CSV table of C-alpha atoms in Angstrom, one decimal:
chain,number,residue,atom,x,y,z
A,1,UNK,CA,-14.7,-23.2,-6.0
A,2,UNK,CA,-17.9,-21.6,-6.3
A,3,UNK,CA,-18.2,-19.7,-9.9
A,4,UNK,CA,-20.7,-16.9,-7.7
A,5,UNK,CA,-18.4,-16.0,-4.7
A,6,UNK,CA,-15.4,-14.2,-3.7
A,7,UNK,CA,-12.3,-17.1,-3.8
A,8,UNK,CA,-9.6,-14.6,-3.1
A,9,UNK,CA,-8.4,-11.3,-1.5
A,10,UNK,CA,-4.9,-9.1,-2.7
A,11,UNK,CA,-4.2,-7.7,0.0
A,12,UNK,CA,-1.4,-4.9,0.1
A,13,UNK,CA,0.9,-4.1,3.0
A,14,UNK,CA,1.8,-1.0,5.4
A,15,UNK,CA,-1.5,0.5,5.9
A,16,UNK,CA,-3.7,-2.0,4.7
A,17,UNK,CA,-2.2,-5.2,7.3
A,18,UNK,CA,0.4,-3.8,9.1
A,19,UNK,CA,1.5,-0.1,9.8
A,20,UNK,CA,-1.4,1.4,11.2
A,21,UNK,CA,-1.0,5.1,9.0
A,22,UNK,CA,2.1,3.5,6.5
A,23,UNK,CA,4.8,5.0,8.1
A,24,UNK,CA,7.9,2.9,7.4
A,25,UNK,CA,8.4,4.2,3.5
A,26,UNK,CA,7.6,7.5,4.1
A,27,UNK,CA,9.4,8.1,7.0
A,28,UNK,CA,12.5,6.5,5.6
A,29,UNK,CA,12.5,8.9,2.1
A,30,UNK,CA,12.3,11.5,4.0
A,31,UNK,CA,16.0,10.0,6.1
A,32,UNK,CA,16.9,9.2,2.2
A,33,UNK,CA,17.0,12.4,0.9
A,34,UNK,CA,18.1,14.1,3.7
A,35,UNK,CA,21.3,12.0,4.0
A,36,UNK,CA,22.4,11.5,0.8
A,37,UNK,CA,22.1,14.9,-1.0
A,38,UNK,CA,20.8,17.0,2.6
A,39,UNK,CA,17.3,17.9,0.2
A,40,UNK,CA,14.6,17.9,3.1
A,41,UNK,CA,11.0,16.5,2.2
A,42,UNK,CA,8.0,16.4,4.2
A,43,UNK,CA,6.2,13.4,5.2
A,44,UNK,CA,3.0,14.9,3.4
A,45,UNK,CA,5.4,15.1,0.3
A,46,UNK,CA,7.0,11.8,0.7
A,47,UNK,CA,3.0,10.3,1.0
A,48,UNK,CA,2.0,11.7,-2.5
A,49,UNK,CA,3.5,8.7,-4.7
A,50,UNK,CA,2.8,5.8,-2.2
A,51,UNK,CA,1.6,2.6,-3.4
A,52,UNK,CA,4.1,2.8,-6.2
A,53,UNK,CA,7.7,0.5,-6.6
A,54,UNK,CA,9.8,2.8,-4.6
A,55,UNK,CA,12.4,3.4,-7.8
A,56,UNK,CA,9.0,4.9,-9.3
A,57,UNK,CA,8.4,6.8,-6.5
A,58,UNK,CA,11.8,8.3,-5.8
A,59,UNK,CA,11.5,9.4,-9.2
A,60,UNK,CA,8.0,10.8,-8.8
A,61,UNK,CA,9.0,13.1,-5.6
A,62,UNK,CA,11.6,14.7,-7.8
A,63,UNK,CA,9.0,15.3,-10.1
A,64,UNK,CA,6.7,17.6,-7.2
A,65,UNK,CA,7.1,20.9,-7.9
A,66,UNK,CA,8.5,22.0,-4.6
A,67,UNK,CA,10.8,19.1,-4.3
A,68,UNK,CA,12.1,20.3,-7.8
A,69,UNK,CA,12.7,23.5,-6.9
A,70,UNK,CA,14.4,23.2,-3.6
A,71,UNK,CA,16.5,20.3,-5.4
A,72,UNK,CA,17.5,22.8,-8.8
A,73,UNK,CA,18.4,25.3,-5.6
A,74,UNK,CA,20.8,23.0,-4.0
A,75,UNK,CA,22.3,20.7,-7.0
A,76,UNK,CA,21.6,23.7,-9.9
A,77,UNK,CA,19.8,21.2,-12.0
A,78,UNK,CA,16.6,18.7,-11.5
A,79,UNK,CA,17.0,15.2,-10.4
A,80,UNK,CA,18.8,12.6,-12.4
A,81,UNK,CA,18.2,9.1,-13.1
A,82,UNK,CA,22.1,8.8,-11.4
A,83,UNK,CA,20.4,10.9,-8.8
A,84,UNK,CA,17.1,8.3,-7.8
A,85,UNK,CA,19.9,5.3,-8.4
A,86,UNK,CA,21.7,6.8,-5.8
A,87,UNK,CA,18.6,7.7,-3.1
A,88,UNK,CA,17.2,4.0,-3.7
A,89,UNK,CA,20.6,2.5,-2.9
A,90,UNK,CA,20.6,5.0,0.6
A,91,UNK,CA,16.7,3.7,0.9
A,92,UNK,CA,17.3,0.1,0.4
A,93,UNK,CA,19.5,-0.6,3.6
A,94,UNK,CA,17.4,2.0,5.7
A,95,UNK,CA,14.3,0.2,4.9
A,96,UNK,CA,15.7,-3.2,5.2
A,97,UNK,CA,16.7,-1.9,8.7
A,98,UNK,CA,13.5,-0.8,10.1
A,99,UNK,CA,11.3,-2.1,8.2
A,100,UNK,CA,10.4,-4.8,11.3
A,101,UNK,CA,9.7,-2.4,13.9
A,102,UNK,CA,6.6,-1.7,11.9
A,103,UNK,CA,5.4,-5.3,11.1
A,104,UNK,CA,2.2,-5.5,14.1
A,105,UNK,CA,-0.5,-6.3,12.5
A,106,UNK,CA,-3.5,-3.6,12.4
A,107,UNK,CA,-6.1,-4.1,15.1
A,108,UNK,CA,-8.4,-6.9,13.7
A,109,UNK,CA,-6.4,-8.2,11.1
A,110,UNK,CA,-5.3,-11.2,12.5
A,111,UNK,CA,-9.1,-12.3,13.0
A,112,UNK,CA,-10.5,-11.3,10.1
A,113,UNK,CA,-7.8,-13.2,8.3
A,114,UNK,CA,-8.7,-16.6,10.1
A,115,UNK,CA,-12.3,-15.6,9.4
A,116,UNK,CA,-11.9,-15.3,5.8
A,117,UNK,CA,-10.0,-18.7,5.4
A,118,UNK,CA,-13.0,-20.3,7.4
A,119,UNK,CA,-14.9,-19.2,4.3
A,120,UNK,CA,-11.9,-20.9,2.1
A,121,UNK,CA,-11.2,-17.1,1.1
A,122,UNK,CA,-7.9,-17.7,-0.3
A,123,UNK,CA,-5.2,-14.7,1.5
A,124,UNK,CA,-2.5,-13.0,-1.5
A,125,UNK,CA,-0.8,-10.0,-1.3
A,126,UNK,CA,1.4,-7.7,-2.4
A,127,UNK,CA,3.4,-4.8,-2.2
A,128,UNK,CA,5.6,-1.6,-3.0
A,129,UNK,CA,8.1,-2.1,-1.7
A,130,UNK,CA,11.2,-5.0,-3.2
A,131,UNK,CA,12.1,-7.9,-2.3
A,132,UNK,CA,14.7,-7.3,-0.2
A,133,UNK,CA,12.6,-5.6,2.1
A,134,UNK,CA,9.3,-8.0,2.1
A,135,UNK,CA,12.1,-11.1,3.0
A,136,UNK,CA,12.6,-8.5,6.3
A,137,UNK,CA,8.7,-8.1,6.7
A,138,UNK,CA,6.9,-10.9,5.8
A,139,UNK,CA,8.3,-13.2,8.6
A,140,UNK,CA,8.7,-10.3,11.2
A,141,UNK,CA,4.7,-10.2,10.7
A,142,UNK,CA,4.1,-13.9,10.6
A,143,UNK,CA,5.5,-13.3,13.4
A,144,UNK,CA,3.3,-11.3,15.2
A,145,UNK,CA,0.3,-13.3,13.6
A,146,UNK,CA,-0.3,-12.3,9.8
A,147,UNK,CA,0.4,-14.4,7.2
A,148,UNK,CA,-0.6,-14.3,3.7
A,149,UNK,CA,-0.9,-17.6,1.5
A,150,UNK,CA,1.0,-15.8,-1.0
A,151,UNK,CA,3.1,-12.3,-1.4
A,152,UNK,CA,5.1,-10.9,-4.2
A,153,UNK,CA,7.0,-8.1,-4.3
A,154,UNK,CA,6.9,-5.0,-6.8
A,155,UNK,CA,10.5,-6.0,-8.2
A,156,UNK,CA,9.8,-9.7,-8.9
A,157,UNK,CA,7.8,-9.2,-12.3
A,158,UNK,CA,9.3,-8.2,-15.6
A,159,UNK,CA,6.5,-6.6,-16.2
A,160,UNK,CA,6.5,-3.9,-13.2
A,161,UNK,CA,4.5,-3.1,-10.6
A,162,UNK,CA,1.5,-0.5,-9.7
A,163,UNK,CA,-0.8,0.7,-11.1
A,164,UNK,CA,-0.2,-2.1,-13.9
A,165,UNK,CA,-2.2,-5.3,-13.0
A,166,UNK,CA,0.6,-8.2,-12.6
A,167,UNK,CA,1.4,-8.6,-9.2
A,168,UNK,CA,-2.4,-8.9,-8.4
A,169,UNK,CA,-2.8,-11.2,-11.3
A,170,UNK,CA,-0.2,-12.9,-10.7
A,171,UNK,CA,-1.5,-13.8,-7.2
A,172,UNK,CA,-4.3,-15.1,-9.2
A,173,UNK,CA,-1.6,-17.3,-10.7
A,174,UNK,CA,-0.2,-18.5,-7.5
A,175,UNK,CA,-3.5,-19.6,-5.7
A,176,UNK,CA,-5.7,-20.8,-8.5
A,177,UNK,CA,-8.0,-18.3,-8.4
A,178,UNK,CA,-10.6,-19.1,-11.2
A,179,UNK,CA,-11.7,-15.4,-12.3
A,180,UNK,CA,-10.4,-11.9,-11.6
A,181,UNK,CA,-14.3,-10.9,-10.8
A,182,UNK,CA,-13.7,-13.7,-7.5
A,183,UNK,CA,-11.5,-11.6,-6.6
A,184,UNK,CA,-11.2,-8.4,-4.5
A,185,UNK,CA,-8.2,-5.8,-4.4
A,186,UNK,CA,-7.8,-4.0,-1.2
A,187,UNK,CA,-5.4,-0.7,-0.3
A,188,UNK,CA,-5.0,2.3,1.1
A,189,UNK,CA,-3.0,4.5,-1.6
A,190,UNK,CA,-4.4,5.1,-4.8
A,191,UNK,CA,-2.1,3.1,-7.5
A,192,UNK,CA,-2.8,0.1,-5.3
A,193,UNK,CA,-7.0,0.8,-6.3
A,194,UNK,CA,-5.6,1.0,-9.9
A,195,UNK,CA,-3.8,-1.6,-9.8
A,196,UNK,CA,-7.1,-3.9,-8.4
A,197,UNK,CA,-9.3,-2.2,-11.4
A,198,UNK,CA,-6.6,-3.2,-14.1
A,199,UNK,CA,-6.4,-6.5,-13.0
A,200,UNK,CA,-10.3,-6.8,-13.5
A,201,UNK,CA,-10.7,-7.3,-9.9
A,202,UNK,CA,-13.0,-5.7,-7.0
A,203,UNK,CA,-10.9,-2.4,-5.7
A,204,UNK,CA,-11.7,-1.8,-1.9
A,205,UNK,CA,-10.0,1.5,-0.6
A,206,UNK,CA,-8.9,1.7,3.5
A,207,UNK,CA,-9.9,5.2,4.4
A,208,UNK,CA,-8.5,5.4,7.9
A,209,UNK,CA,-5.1,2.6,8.6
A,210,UNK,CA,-3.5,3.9,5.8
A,211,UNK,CA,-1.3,6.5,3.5
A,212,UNK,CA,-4.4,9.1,3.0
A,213,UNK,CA,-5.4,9.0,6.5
A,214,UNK,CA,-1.3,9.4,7.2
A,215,UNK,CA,-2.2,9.6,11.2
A,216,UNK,CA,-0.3,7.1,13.5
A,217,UNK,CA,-2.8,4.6,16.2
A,218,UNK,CA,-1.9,7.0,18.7
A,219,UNK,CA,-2.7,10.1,16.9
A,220,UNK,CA,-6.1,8.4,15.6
A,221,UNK,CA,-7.2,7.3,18.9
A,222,UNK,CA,-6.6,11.1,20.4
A,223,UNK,CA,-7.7,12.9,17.5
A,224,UNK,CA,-10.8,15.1,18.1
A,225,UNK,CA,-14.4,13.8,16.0
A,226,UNK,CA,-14.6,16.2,13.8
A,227,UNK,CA,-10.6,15.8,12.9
A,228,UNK,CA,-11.0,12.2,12.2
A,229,UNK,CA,-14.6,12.5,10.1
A,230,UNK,CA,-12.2,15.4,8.0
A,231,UNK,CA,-9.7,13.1,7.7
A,232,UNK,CA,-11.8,9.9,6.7
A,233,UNK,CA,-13.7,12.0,4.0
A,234,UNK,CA,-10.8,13.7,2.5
A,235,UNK,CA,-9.7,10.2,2.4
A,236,UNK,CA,-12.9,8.4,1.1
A,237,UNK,CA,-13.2,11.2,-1.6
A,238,UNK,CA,-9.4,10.5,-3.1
A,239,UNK,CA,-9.9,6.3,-3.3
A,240,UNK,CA,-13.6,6.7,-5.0
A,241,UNK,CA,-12.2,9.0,-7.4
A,242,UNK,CA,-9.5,6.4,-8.2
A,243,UNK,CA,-12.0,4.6,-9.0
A,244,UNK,CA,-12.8,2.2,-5.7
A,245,UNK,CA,-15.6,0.0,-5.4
A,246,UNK,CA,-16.3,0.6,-2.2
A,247,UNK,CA,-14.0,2.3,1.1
A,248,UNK,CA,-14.0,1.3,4.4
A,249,UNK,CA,-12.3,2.4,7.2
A,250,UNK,CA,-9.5,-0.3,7.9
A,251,UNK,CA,-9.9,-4.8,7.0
A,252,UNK,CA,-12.1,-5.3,9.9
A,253,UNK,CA,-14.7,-4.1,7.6
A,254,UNK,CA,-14.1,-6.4,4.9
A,255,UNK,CA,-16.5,-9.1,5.8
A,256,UNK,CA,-19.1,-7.1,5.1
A,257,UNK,CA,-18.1,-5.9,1.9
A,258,UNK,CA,-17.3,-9.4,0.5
A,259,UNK,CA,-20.7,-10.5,1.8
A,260,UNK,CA,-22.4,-7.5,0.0
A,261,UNK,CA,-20.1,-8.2,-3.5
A,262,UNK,CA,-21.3,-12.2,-3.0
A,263,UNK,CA,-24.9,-10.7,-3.5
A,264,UNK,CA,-23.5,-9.1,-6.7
A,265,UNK,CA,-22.4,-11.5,-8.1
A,266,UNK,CA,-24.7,-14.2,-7.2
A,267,UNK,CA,-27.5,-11.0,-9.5
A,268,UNK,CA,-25.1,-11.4,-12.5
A,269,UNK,CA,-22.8,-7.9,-11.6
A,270,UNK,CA,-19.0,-7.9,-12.2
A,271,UNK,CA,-16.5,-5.3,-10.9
């Protein structure tokens, strides 16, 4: 391997390589919570937490103000640990269930994937959401054509998932990758850019296919201009505050940025 150049992307899932706009999780808390204690959340709501294990972000949700108080006004008291037990065990099947029907591959991905392994750009990933459900999406998108040289799922480490740094390091682990700074991170929700910048890695925010953006393909491709620049900026401005290296709109544009982090490094910068 070259000790100057990127050896490997992280990539995360719904909204980074599949799920144009992440809508699988979200949309299934929201069926969560509404079936198994009849607690109504938005999708807006449901969107806050994402990129965390979904345990975490089950609890998190009961920790939004407004969920909290429509939950104390329906159950008299704020959400238990029995209480997110109970909504991941209603999640789990629900996701498991549908979690295929949202497996295409975002426009692009496909090729830029071949591209980067023509480079010998090495293809990890990982994910939010458990186990269960990734041995549901991972071959529904192979597929459909994407498919990672490694994945691992938030439950699989002992150590816990976002924003900590192990599932991204331990991608590093998997495909030999000889230094986190060969590496780049790439995600659309905000503990997934954590998660990159703990691991010592490159962080690369999606501004447009994913959770901040929170529009489907169809909706994208019909929203007016100025909707969609409102959208991308709001977007742009959360993943650089989280600390990003750089933000593009969705992986088609990652070329570009690994060509420009190549320079970097080849100068002597690190992430």
């Amino acid at each position: 391997m070259s000790m100057n150049k990127i050896n490997a992307v992280v990539l995360d899932w719904a909204g980074t390589t599949v799920d144009f706009g992440s809508f699988a999780p979200t949309q299934i808390f929201v069926e969560a919570f509404k079936q198994t204690f009849d607690i109504d959340i938005s999708l807006a709501e449901a969107r806050i937490p994402m990129g965390l294990g979904k345990w975490q972000h089950i609890e998190a949700l009961g920790k939004l103000a407004a969920v909290d108080e429509r939950w104390r006004r329906r159950l008299g008291r704020s959400m238990s640990r029995q209480d997110i037990d109970a909504l991941y065990q209603a999640f789990m099947p629900l996701q498991q269930a549908k979690v295929a029907d949202f497996a295409d591959p975002i426009d692009g991905v496909p090729q830029v994937i071949a591209g980067l392994r023509e480079q010998g750009v090495k293809i990890g990933s990982c994910s939010g959401y458990p186990r269960a459900v990734m041995e549901v999406l991972a071959p529904a998108a192979a597929a459909r054509g994407y498919a990672p040289d490694y994945w691992v799922a938030t439950d699989d480490l002992a150590a816990g998932g976002r924003p900590g740094p192990w599932m991204a390091l331990q991608n590093m682990i998997a495909l030999g990758v000889d230094a986190v700074a060969h590496c780049v991170k790439v995600d659309d929700a905000l503990p997934g850019i954590a998660e990159g910048l703990n691991a010592g890695m490159w962080s690369v925010g999606l501004a447009v296919s994913g959770n901040e953006f929170g529009a489907s393909l169809r909706e994208y491709r019909r929203m007016a201009a100025a909707e969609v620049e409102r959208r991308r900026a709001a977007a742009a401005d959360k993943l650089y505050a989280a600390g990003a290296h750089y933000v593009i709109d969705t992986l088609v544009q990652l070329p570009g940025v690994i060509a420009d982090i190549n320079r970097r490094l080849a100068a002597g910068e690190r992430p």
